[in-house]
Amino acid sequence: MGLRGPGAKPKRHTEDAEKPKRKRALPWKKKGLSRADRVIAFLEFLPVTKGIRAGHKMKLLDRQKAFIRDVYTEKFRVRIAIDSAPRGNGKTGMTAGLALCTLLGPEAEPRGEVYSAAVDRTQSAKIFSEMEAIIFAVDEFKDRCNVKRHEKRIEVLEGDGAGSIYEAMSADGRKGNSLAPSLWIYDELAQVNDFELLDNLE
């Protein structure tokens, strides 16, 4: 190994740097999983993006797994599901994860539509911000998505869910006409006084 002068660092082997990264086995693609198992495997693959557990994998609570098994059953399609939990129970992380699951994960469909809604723009931005942070933290996601922060919109460019879009909405924006959602989420519905957006999503 040659050095380029006193104290110089060894020359890096460029052939090592040019080796393509080996693809990870994605847990929700494992054969033999039920629909609910695929959703749970997807969520628990996602990173926690803030707080004391930042950088660790998401770990679902038993009550969250039970909710997912009730909703993502293979016997029939659940059209409306309500999850009520106090603050600090990982609601935003799980909700953002479920939106991503339908946008680009095991529940994705070509050219799907995913929406999250809330009482105002500030609240509606929370799920978008969490989804954005997860996308940029996961190599398998960030190259597949076009994230438009100003518009609170995400487009899937390739892979599962190619052509799908996600958009954050708010009741004070009066949007929601002419939609065909694959999934919609309404955060903090109890705070809403005007149900026009909810009616349009339904």
PDB file of N, CA and C in Angstrom, residues 39-127:
ATOM      1  N   VAL A  39     -49.095  -5.939   6.847  1.00  0.00           N
ATOM      2  CA  VAL A  39     -49.205  -4.553   7.323  1.00  0.00           C
ATOM      3  C   VAL A  39     -48.364  -4.361   8.581  1.00  0.00           C
ATOM      4  N   ILE A  40     -48.458  -5.278   9.521  1.00  0.00           N
ATOM      5  CA  ILE A  40     -47.678  -5.183  10.766  1.00  0.00           C
ATOM      6  C   ILE A  40     -46.187  -5.236  10.462  1.00  0.00           C
ATOM      7  N   ALA A  41     -45.773  -6.149   9.567  1.00  0.00           N
ATOM      8  CA  ALA A  41     -44.352  -6.257   9.206  1.00  0.00           C
ATOM      9  C   ALA A  41     -43.855  -4.965   8.567  1.00  0.00           C
ATOM     10  N   PHE A  42     -44.690  -4.345   7.743  1.00  0.00           N
ATOM     11  CA  PHE A  42     -44.322  -3.072   7.116  1.00  0.00           C
ATOM     12  C   PHE A  42     -44.131  -1.993   8.175  1.00  0.00           C
ATOM     13  N   LEU A  43     -45.102  -1.853   9.068  1.00  0.00           N
ATOM     14  CA  LEU A  43     -45.032  -0.804  10.094  1.00  0.00           C
ATOM     15  C   LEU A  43     -43.817  -0.993  11.001  1.00  0.00           C
ATOM     16  N   GLU A  44     -43.524  -2.225  11.379  1.00  0.00           N
ATOM     17  CA  GLU A  44     -42.416  -2.461  12.305  1.00  0.00           C
ATOM     18  C   GLU A  44     -41.057  -2.440  11.597  1.00  0.00           C
ATOM     19  N   PHE A  45     -41.056  -2.264  10.296  1.00  0.00           N
ATOM     20  CA  PHE A  45     -39.831  -2.029   9.528  1.00  0.00           C
ATOM     21  C   PHE A  45     -39.472  -0.539   9.528  1.00  0.00           C
ATOM     22  N   LEU A  46     -40.471   0.312   9.745  1.00  0.00           N
ATOM     23  CA  LEU A  46     -40.275   1.755   9.648  1.00  0.00           C
ATOM     24  C   LEU A  46     -39.501   2.298  10.856  1.00  0.00           C
ATOM     25  N   PRO A  47     -38.704   3.350  10.628  1.00  0.00           N
ATOM     26  CA  PRO A  47     -37.965   3.945  11.748  1.00  0.00           C
ATOM     27  C   PRO A  47     -38.801   4.947  12.531  1.00  0.00           C
ATOM     28  N   VAL A  48     -38.521   5.043  13.807  1.00  0.00           N
ATOM     29  CA  VAL A  48     -39.044   6.152  14.620  1.00  0.00           C
ATOM     30  C   VAL A  48     -38.176   7.368  14.273  1.00  0.00           C
ATOM     31  N   THR A  49     -38.784   8.494  13.973  1.00  0.00           N
ATOM     32  CA  THR A  49     -38.013   9.633  13.453  1.00  0.00           C
ATOM     33  C   THR A  49     -37.740  10.729  14.476  1.00  0.00           C
ATOM     34  N   LYS A  50     -38.356  10.640  15.651  1.00  0.00           N
ATOM     35  CA  LYS A  50     -38.091  11.679  16.656  1.00  0.00           C
ATOM     36  C   LYS A  50     -38.344  11.131  18.053  1.00  0.00           C
ATOM     37  N   GLY A  51     -37.905  11.885  19.058  1.00  0.00           N
ATOM     38  CA  GLY A  51     -38.089  11.451  20.438  1.00  0.00           C
ATOM     39  C   GLY A  51     -36.963  10.539  20.904  1.00  0.00           C
ATOM     40  N   ILE A  52     -37.129   9.946  22.073  1.00  0.00           N
ATOM     41  CA  ILE A  52     -36.049   9.171  22.678  1.00  0.00           C
ATOM     42  C   ILE A  52     -35.773   7.859  21.932  1.00  0.00           C
ATOM     43  N   ARG A  53     -36.731   7.404  21.123  1.00  0.00           N
ATOM     44  CA  ARG A  53     -36.538   6.162  20.361  1.00  0.00           C
ATOM     45  C   ARG A  53     -36.157   6.423  18.904  1.00  0.00           C
ATOM     46  N   ALA A  54     -35.798   7.644  18.581  1.00  0.00           N
ATOM     47  CA  ALA A  54     -35.438   7.990  17.199  1.00  0.00           C
ATOM     48  C   ALA A  54     -34.314   7.095  16.704  1.00  0.00           C
ATOM     49  N   GLY A  55     -34.485   6.575  15.491  1.00  0.00           N
ATOM     50  CA  GLY A  55     -33.483   5.695  14.910  1.00  0.00           C
ATOM     51  C   GLY A  55     -33.787   4.219  15.109  1.00  0.00           C
ATOM     52  N   HIS A  56     -34.635   3.905  16.098  1.00  0.00           N
ATOM     53  CA  HIS A  56     -35.048   2.517  16.316  1.00  0.00           C
ATOM     54  C   HIS A  56     -36.232   2.191  15.416  1.00  0.00           C
ATOM     55  N   LYS A  57     -36.512   0.919  15.255  1.00  0.00           N
ATOM     56  CA  LYS A  57     -37.677   0.491  14.495  1.00  0.00           C
ATOM     57  C   LYS A  57     -38.954   0.752  15.304  1.00  0.00           C
ATOM     58  N   MET A  58     -40.025   1.031  14.582  1.00  0.00           N
ATOM     59  CA  MET A  58     -41.312   1.198  15.236  1.00  0.00           C
ATOM     60  C   MET A  58     -41.731  -0.121  15.889  1.00  0.00           C
ATOM     61  N   LYS A  59     -42.251  -0.039  17.084  1.00  0.00           N
ATOM     62  CA  LYS A  59     -42.725  -1.223  17.800  1.00  0.00           C
ATOM     63  C   LYS A  59     -44.185  -1.000  18.154  1.00  0.00           C
ATOM     64  N   LEU A  60     -45.062  -1.782  17.542  1.00  0.00           N
ATOM     65  CA  LEU A  60     -46.482  -1.603  17.780  1.00  0.00           C
ATOM     66  C   LEU A  60     -46.895  -2.141  19.138  1.00  0.00           C
ATOM     67  N   LEU A  61     -47.834  -1.447  19.769  1.00  0.00           N
ATOM     68  CA  LEU A  61     -48.434  -1.919  21.014  1.00  0.00           C
ATOM     69  C   LEU A  61     -49.415  -3.041  20.691  1.00  0.00           C
ATOM     70  N   ASP A  62     -49.740  -3.845  21.675  1.00  0.00           N
ATOM     71  CA  ASP A  62     -50.691  -4.944  21.466  1.00  0.00           C
ATOM     72  C   ASP A  62     -52.037  -4.420  20.968  1.00  0.00           C
ATOM     73  N   ARG A  63     -52.492  -3.294  21.525  1.00  0.00           N
ATOM     74  CA  ARG A  63     -53.784  -2.745  21.101  1.00  0.00           C
ATOM     75  C   ARG A  63     -53.726  -2.268  19.644  1.00  0.00           C
ATOM     76  N   GLN A  64     -52.565  -1.783  19.194  1.00  0.00           N
ATOM     77  CA  GLN A  64     -52.419  -1.359  17.806  1.00  0.00           C
ATOM     78  C   GLN A  64     -52.438  -2.560  16.860  1.00  0.00           C
ATOM     79  N   LYS A  65     -51.776  -3.648  17.268  1.00  0.00           N
ATOM     80  CA  LYS A  65     -51.805  -4.872  16.451  1.00  0.00           C
ATOM     81  C   LYS A  65     -53.225  -5.419  16.363  1.00  0.00           C
ATOM     82  N   ALA A  66     -53.950  -5.372  17.470  1.00  0.00           N
ATOM     83  CA  ALA A  66     -55.326  -5.867  17.473  1.00  0.00           C
ATOM     84  C   ALA A  66     -56.194  -5.020  16.532  1.00  0.00           C
ATOM     85  N   PHE A  67     -55.987  -3.709  16.543  1.00  0.00           N
ATOM     86  CA  PHE A  67     -56.728  -2.821  15.649  1.00  0.00           C
ATOM     87  C   PHE A  67     -56.443  -3.174  14.191  1.00  0.00           C
ATOM     88  N   ILE A  68     -55.178  -3.384  13.866  1.00  0.00           N
ATOM     89  CA  ILE A  68     -54.797  -3.720  12.494  1.00  0.00           C
ATOM     90  C   ILE A  68     -55.405  -5.054  12.072  1.00  0.00           C
ATOM     91  N   ARG A  69     -55.400  -6.036  12.961  1.00  0.00           N
ATOM     92  CA  ARG A  69     -55.976  -7.345  12.623  1.00  0.00           C
ATOM     93  C   ARG A  69     -57.490  -7.254  12.405  1.00  0.00           C
ATOM     94  N   ASP A  70     -58.148  -6.348  13.135  1.00  0.00           N
ATOM     95  CA  ASP A  70     -59.586  -6.144  12.933  1.00  0.00           C
ATOM     96  C   ASP A  70     -59.875  -5.451  11.602  1.00  0.00           C
ATOM     97  N   VAL A  71     -59.010  -4.519  11.215  1.00  0.00           N
ATOM     98  CA  VAL A  71     -59.253  -3.724  10.005  1.00  0.00           C
ATOM     99  C   VAL A  71     -58.786  -4.441   8.746  1.00  0.00           C
ATOM    100  N   TYR A  72     -57.587  -5.011   8.792  1.00  0.00           N
ATOM    101  CA  TYR A  72     -56.994  -5.607   7.598  1.00  0.00           C
ATOM    102  C   TYR A  72     -57.253  -7.116   7.558  1.00  0.00           C
ATOM    103  N   THR A  73     -58.509  -7.458   7.671  1.00  0.00           N
ATOM    104  CA  THR A  73     -58.918  -8.848   7.594  1.00  0.00           C
ATOM    105  C   THR A  73     -59.059  -9.263   6.135  1.00  0.00           C
ATOM    106  N   GLU A  74     -58.911 -10.544   5.864  1.00  0.00           N
ATOM    107  CA  GLU A  74     -59.067 -11.046   4.493  1.00  0.00           C
ATOM    108  C   GLU A  74     -60.472 -11.571   4.242  1.00  0.00           C
ATOM    109  N   LYS A  75     -61.297 -11.588   5.289  1.00  0.00           N
ATOM    110  CA  LYS A  75     -62.658 -12.104   5.151  1.00  0.00           C
ATOM    111  C   LYS A  75     -63.574 -11.115   4.437  1.00  0.00           C
ATOM    112  N   PHE A  76     -63.367  -9.804   4.691  1.00  0.00           N
ATOM    113  CA  PHE A  76     -64.212  -8.775   4.077  1.00  0.00           C
ATOM    114  C   PHE A  76     -63.444  -7.458   4.110  1.00  0.00           C
ATOM    115  N   ARG A  77     -63.951  -6.469   3.385  1.00  0.00           N
ATOM    116  CA  ARG A  77     -63.318  -5.149   3.341  1.00  0.00           C
ATOM    117  C   ARG A  77     -63.935  -4.233   4.384  1.00  0.00           C
ATOM    118  N   VAL A  78     -63.126  -3.721   5.274  1.00  0.00           N
ATOM    119  CA  VAL A  78     -63.586  -2.741   6.259  1.00  0.00           C
ATOM    120  C   VAL A  78     -63.554  -1.367   5.599  1.00  0.00           C
ATOM    121  N   ARG A  79     -64.671  -0.679   5.609  1.00  0.00           N
ATOM    122  CA  ARG A  79     -64.757   0.627   4.935  1.00  0.00           C
ATOM    123  C   ARG A  79     -64.452   1.791   5.880  1.00  0.00           C
ATOM    124  N   ILE A  80     -64.872   1.690   7.140  1.00  0.00           N
ATOM    125  CA  ILE A  80     -64.637   2.750   8.126  1.00  0.00           C
ATOM    126  C   ILE A  80     -64.117   2.111   9.409  1.00  0.00           C
ATOM    127  N   ALA A  81     -63.024   2.665   9.953  1.00  0.00           N
ATOM    128  CA  ALA A  81     -62.490   2.191  11.233  1.00  0.00           C
ATOM    129  C   ALA A  81     -62.105   3.400  12.076  1.00  0.00           C
ATOM    130  N   ILE A  82     -62.373   3.337  13.360  1.00  0.00           N
ATOM    131  CA  ILE A  82     -62.065   4.444  14.264  1.00  0.00           C
ATOM    132  C   ILE A  82     -61.117   3.949  15.347  1.00  0.00           C
ATOM    133  N   ASP A  83     -60.013   4.659  15.513  1.00  0.00           N
ATOM    134  CA  ASP A  83     -59.051   4.335  16.565  1.00  0.00           C
ATOM    135  C   ASP A  83     -58.970   5.525  17.503  1.00  0.00           C
ATOM    136  N   SER A  84     -59.371   5.327  18.732  1.00  0.00           N
ATOM    137  CA  SER A  84     -59.355   6.403  19.715  1.00  0.00           C
ATOM    138  C   SER A  84     -58.316   6.093  20.785  1.00  0.00           C
ATOM    139  N   ALA A  85     -57.356   7.001  20.933  1.00  0.00           N
ATOM    140  CA  ALA A  85     -56.289   6.792  21.923  1.00  0.00           C
ATOM    141  C   ALA A  85     -55.813   8.145  22.429  1.00  0.00           C
ATOM    142  N   PRO A  86     -55.416   8.222  23.702  1.00  0.00           N
ATOM    143  CA  PRO A  86     -54.903   9.493  24.238  1.00  0.00           C
ATOM    144  C   PRO A  86     -53.569   9.871  23.603  1.00  0.00           C
ATOM    145  N   ARG A  87     -53.183  11.118  23.779  1.00  0.00           N
ATOM    146  CA  ARG A  87     -51.906  11.603  23.245  1.00  0.00           C
ATOM    147  C   ARG A  87     -50.746  10.800  23.836  1.00  0.00           C
ATOM    148  N   GLY A  88     -49.667  10.661  23.041  1.00  0.00           N
ATOM    149  CA  GLY A  88     -48.480   9.978  23.521  1.00  0.00           C
ATOM    150  C   GLY A  88     -48.512   8.475  23.325  1.00  0.00           C
ATOM    151  N   ASN A  89     -49.477   7.992  22.528  1.00  0.00           N
ATOM    152  CA  ASN A  89     -49.582   6.555  22.289  1.00  0.00           C
ATOM    153  C   ASN A  89     -49.157   6.159  20.872  1.00  0.00           C
ATOM    154  N   GLY A  90     -48.360   6.998  20.246  1.00  0.00           N
ATOM    155  CA  GLY A  90     -47.825   6.660  18.925  1.00  0.00           C
ATOM    156  C   GLY A  90     -48.833   6.732  17.800  1.00  0.00           C
ATOM    157  N   LYS A  91     -49.877   7.555  17.981  1.00  0.00           N
ATOM    158  CA  LYS A  91     -50.953   7.628  16.987  1.00  0.00           C
ATOM    159  C   LYS A  91     -50.466   8.204  15.658  1.00  0.00           C
ATOM    160  N   THR A  92     -49.674   9.289  15.719  1.00  0.00           N
ATOM    161  CA  THR A  92     -49.198   9.921  14.483  1.00  0.00           C
ATOM    162  C   THR A  92     -48.273   8.995  13.710  1.00  0.00           C
ATOM    163  N   GLY A  93     -47.369   8.316  14.420  1.00  0.00           N
ATOM    164  CA  GLY A  93     -46.444   7.396  13.760  1.00  0.00           C
ATOM    165  C   GLY A  93     -47.176   6.260  13.073  1.00  0.00           C
ATOM    166  N   MET A  94     -48.161   5.654  13.768  1.00  0.00           N
ATOM    167  CA  MET A  94     -48.891   4.542  13.170  1.00  0.00           C
ATOM    168  C   MET A  94     -49.752   5.028  12.000  1.00  0.00           C
ATOM    169  N   THR A  95     -50.385   6.197  12.161  1.00  0.00           N
ATOM    170  CA  THR A  95     -51.235   6.728  11.103  1.00  0.00           C
ATOM    171  C   THR A  95     -50.414   7.034   9.852  1.00  0.00           C
ATOM    172  N   ALA A  96     -49.251   7.674  10.044  1.00  0.00           N
ATOM    173  CA  ALA A  96     -48.362   7.952   8.911  1.00  0.00           C
ATOM    174  C   ALA A  96     -47.897   6.650   8.265  1.00  0.00           C
ATOM    175  N   GLY A  97     -47.617   5.640   9.097  1.00  0.00           N
ATOM    176  CA  GLY A  97     -47.193   4.342   8.583  1.00  0.00           C
ATOM    177  C   GLY A  97     -48.271   3.674   7.763  1.00  0.00           C
ATOM    178  N   LEU A  98     -49.525   3.756   8.212  1.00  0.00           N
ATOM    179  CA  LEU A  98     -50.632   3.164   7.458  1.00  0.00           C
ATOM    180  C   LEU A  98     -50.847   3.882   6.126  1.00  0.00           C
ATOM    181  N   ALA A  99     -50.656   5.205   6.130  1.00  0.00           N
ATOM    182  CA  ALA A  99     -50.760   5.948   4.870  1.00  0.00           C
ATOM    183  C   ALA A  99     -49.670   5.503   3.894  1.00  0.00           C
ATOM    184  N   LEU A 100     -48.445   5.330   4.400  1.00  0.00           N
ATOM    185  CA  LEU A 100     -47.344   4.850   3.550  1.00  0.00           C
ATOM    186  C   LEU A 100     -47.583   3.417   3.095  1.00  0.00           C
ATOM    187  N   CYS A 101     -48.185   2.614   3.951  1.00  0.00           N
ATOM    188  CA  CYS A 101     -48.482   1.222   3.618  1.00  0.00           C
ATOM    189  C   CYS A 101     -49.390   1.149   2.388  1.00  0.00           C
ATOM    190  N   THR A 102     -50.343   2.074   2.299  1.00  0.00           N
ATOM    191  CA  THR A 102     -51.264   2.101   1.166  1.00  0.00           C
ATOM    192  C   THR A 102     -50.664   2.842  -0.020  1.00  0.00           C
ATOM    193  N   LEU A 103     -49.754   3.758   0.251  1.00  0.00           N
ATOM    194  CA  LEU A 103     -49.134   4.551  -0.824  1.00  0.00           C
ATOM    195  C   LEU A 103     -48.074   3.748  -1.573  1.00  0.00           C
ATOM    196  N   LEU A 104     -47.169   3.061  -0.842  1.00  0.00           N
ATOM    197  CA  LEU A 104     -46.047   2.388  -1.501  1.00  0.00           C
ATOM    198  C   LEU A 104     -45.662   1.043  -0.893  1.00  0.00           C
ATOM    199  N   GLY A 105     -46.490   0.550   0.048  1.00  0.00           N
ATOM    200  CA  GLY A 105     -46.194  -0.700   0.734  1.00  0.00           C
ATOM    201  C   GLY A 105     -47.091  -1.843   0.300  1.00  0.00           C
ATOM    202  N   PRO A 106     -47.352  -2.793   1.195  1.00  0.00           N
ATOM    203  CA  PRO A 106     -48.106  -3.981   0.819  1.00  0.00           C
ATOM    204  C   PRO A 106     -49.559  -3.738   0.437  1.00  0.00           C
ATOM    205  N   GLU A 107     -50.132  -2.604   0.838  1.00  0.00           N
ATOM    206  CA  GLU A 107     -51.513  -2.279   0.473  1.00  0.00           C
ATOM    207  C   GLU A 107     -51.594  -1.372  -0.754  1.00  0.00           C
ATOM    208  N   ALA A 108     -50.458  -1.089  -1.383  1.00  0.00           N
ATOM    209  CA  ALA A 108     -50.424  -0.155  -2.513  1.00  0.00           C
ATOM    210  C   ALA A 108     -51.100  -0.741  -3.738  1.00  0.00           C
ATOM    211  N   GLU A 109     -51.644   0.145  -4.544  1.00  0.00           N
ATOM    212  CA  GLU A 109     -52.210  -0.226  -5.831  1.00  0.00           C
ATOM    213  C   GLU A 109     -51.746   0.801  -6.863  1.00  0.00           C
ATOM    214  N   PRO A 110     -51.669   0.437  -8.144  1.00  0.00           N
ATOM    215  CA  PRO A 110     -51.225   1.406  -9.156  1.00  0.00           C
ATOM    216  C   PRO A 110     -52.156   2.619  -9.194  1.00  0.00           C
ATOM    217  N   ARG A 111     -51.571   3.800  -9.205  1.00  0.00           N
ATOM    218  CA  ARG A 111     -52.299   5.069  -9.317  1.00  0.00           C
ATOM    219  C   ARG A 111     -53.363   5.217  -8.223  1.00  0.00           C
ATOM    220  N   GLY A 112     -52.988   4.806  -7.022  1.00  0.00           N
ATOM    221  CA  GLY A 112     -53.888   4.958  -5.889  1.00  0.00           C
ATOM    222  C   GLY A 112     -53.909   6.384  -5.372  1.00  0.00           C
ATOM    223  N   GLU A 113     -54.845   6.653  -4.478  1.00  0.00           N
ATOM    224  CA  GLU A 113     -54.977   7.985  -3.871  1.00  0.00           C
ATOM    225  C   GLU A 113     -55.094   7.832  -2.361  1.00  0.00           C
ATOM    226  N   VAL A 114     -54.222   8.507  -1.641  1.00  0.00           N
ATOM    227  CA  VAL A 114     -54.225   8.472  -0.176  1.00  0.00           C
ATOM    228  C   VAL A 114     -54.322   9.909   0.328  1.00  0.00           C
ATOM    229  N   TYR A 115     -55.220  10.132   1.268  1.00  0.00           N
ATOM    230  CA  TYR A 115     -55.409  11.484   1.808  1.00  0.00           C
ATOM    231  C   TYR A 115     -55.435  11.437   3.333  1.00  0.00           C
ATOM    232  N   SER A 116     -54.881  12.482   3.935  1.00  0.00           N
ATOM    233  CA  SER A 116     -55.082  12.673   5.373  1.00  0.00           C
ATOM    234  C   SER A 116     -55.726  14.040   5.556  1.00  0.00           C
ATOM    235  N   ALA A 117     -56.636  14.116   6.503  1.00  0.00           N
ATOM    236  CA  ALA A 117     -57.374  15.355   6.738  1.00  0.00           C
ATOM    237  C   ALA A 117     -57.328  15.704   8.215  1.00  0.00           C
ATOM    238  N   ALA A 118     -57.519  16.976   8.485  1.00  0.00           N
ATOM    239  CA  ALA A 118     -57.541  17.467   9.866  1.00  0.00           C
ATOM    240  C   ALA A 118     -58.318  18.770   9.903  1.00  0.00           C
ATOM    241  N   VAL A 119     -58.481  19.300  11.108  1.00  0.00           N
ATOM    242  CA  VAL A 119     -59.306  20.485  11.280  1.00  0.00           C
ATOM    243  C   VAL A 119     -58.701  21.727  10.627  1.00  0.00           C
ATOM    244  N   ASP A 120     -57.357  21.837  10.608  1.00  0.00           N
ATOM    245  CA  ASP A 120     -56.709  23.000  10.001  1.00  0.00           C
ATOM    246  C   ASP A 120     -55.383  22.582   9.371  1.00  0.00           C
ATOM    247  N   ARG A 121     -54.727  23.528   8.693  1.00  0.00           N
ATOM    248  CA  ARG A 121     -53.498  23.226   7.949  1.00  0.00           C
ATOM    249  C   ARG A 121     -52.360  22.773   8.860  1.00  0.00           C
ATOM    250  N   THR A 122     -52.268  23.362  10.043  1.00  0.00           N
ATOM    251  CA  THR A 122     -51.195  23.000  10.975  1.00  0.00           C
ATOM    252  C   THR A 122     -51.319  21.542  11.400  1.00  0.00           C
ATOM    253  N   GLN A 123     -52.538  21.145  11.771  1.00  0.00           N
ATOM    254  CA  GLN A 123     -52.762  19.762  12.193  1.00  0.00           C
ATOM    255  C   GLN A 123     -52.581  18.795  11.021  1.00  0.00           C
ATOM    256  N   SER A 124     -53.046  19.194   9.843  1.00  0.00           N
ATOM    257  CA  SER A 124     -52.964  18.292   8.687  1.00  0.00           C
ATOM    258  C   SER A 124     -51.517  18.077   8.243  1.00  0.00           C
ATOM    259  N   ALA A 125     -50.631  19.028   8.567  1.00  0.00           N
ATOM    260  CA  ALA A 125     -49.227  18.910   8.170  1.00  0.00           C
ATOM    261  C   ALA A 125     -48.467  17.882   9.003  1.00  0.00           C
ATOM    262  N   LYS A 126     -49.004  17.492  10.160  1.00  0.00           N
ATOM    263  CA  LYS A 126     -48.268  16.593  11.062  1.00  0.00           C
ATOM    264  C   LYS A 126     -48.053  15.215  10.454  1.00  0.00           C
ATOM    265  N   ILE A 127     -49.091  14.644   9.866  1.00  0.00           N
ATOM    266  CA  ILE A 127     -48.943  13.318   9.262  1.00  0.00           C
ATOM    267  C   ILE A 127     -48.029  13.401   8.045  1.00  0.00           C
TER     268      ILE A 127
END
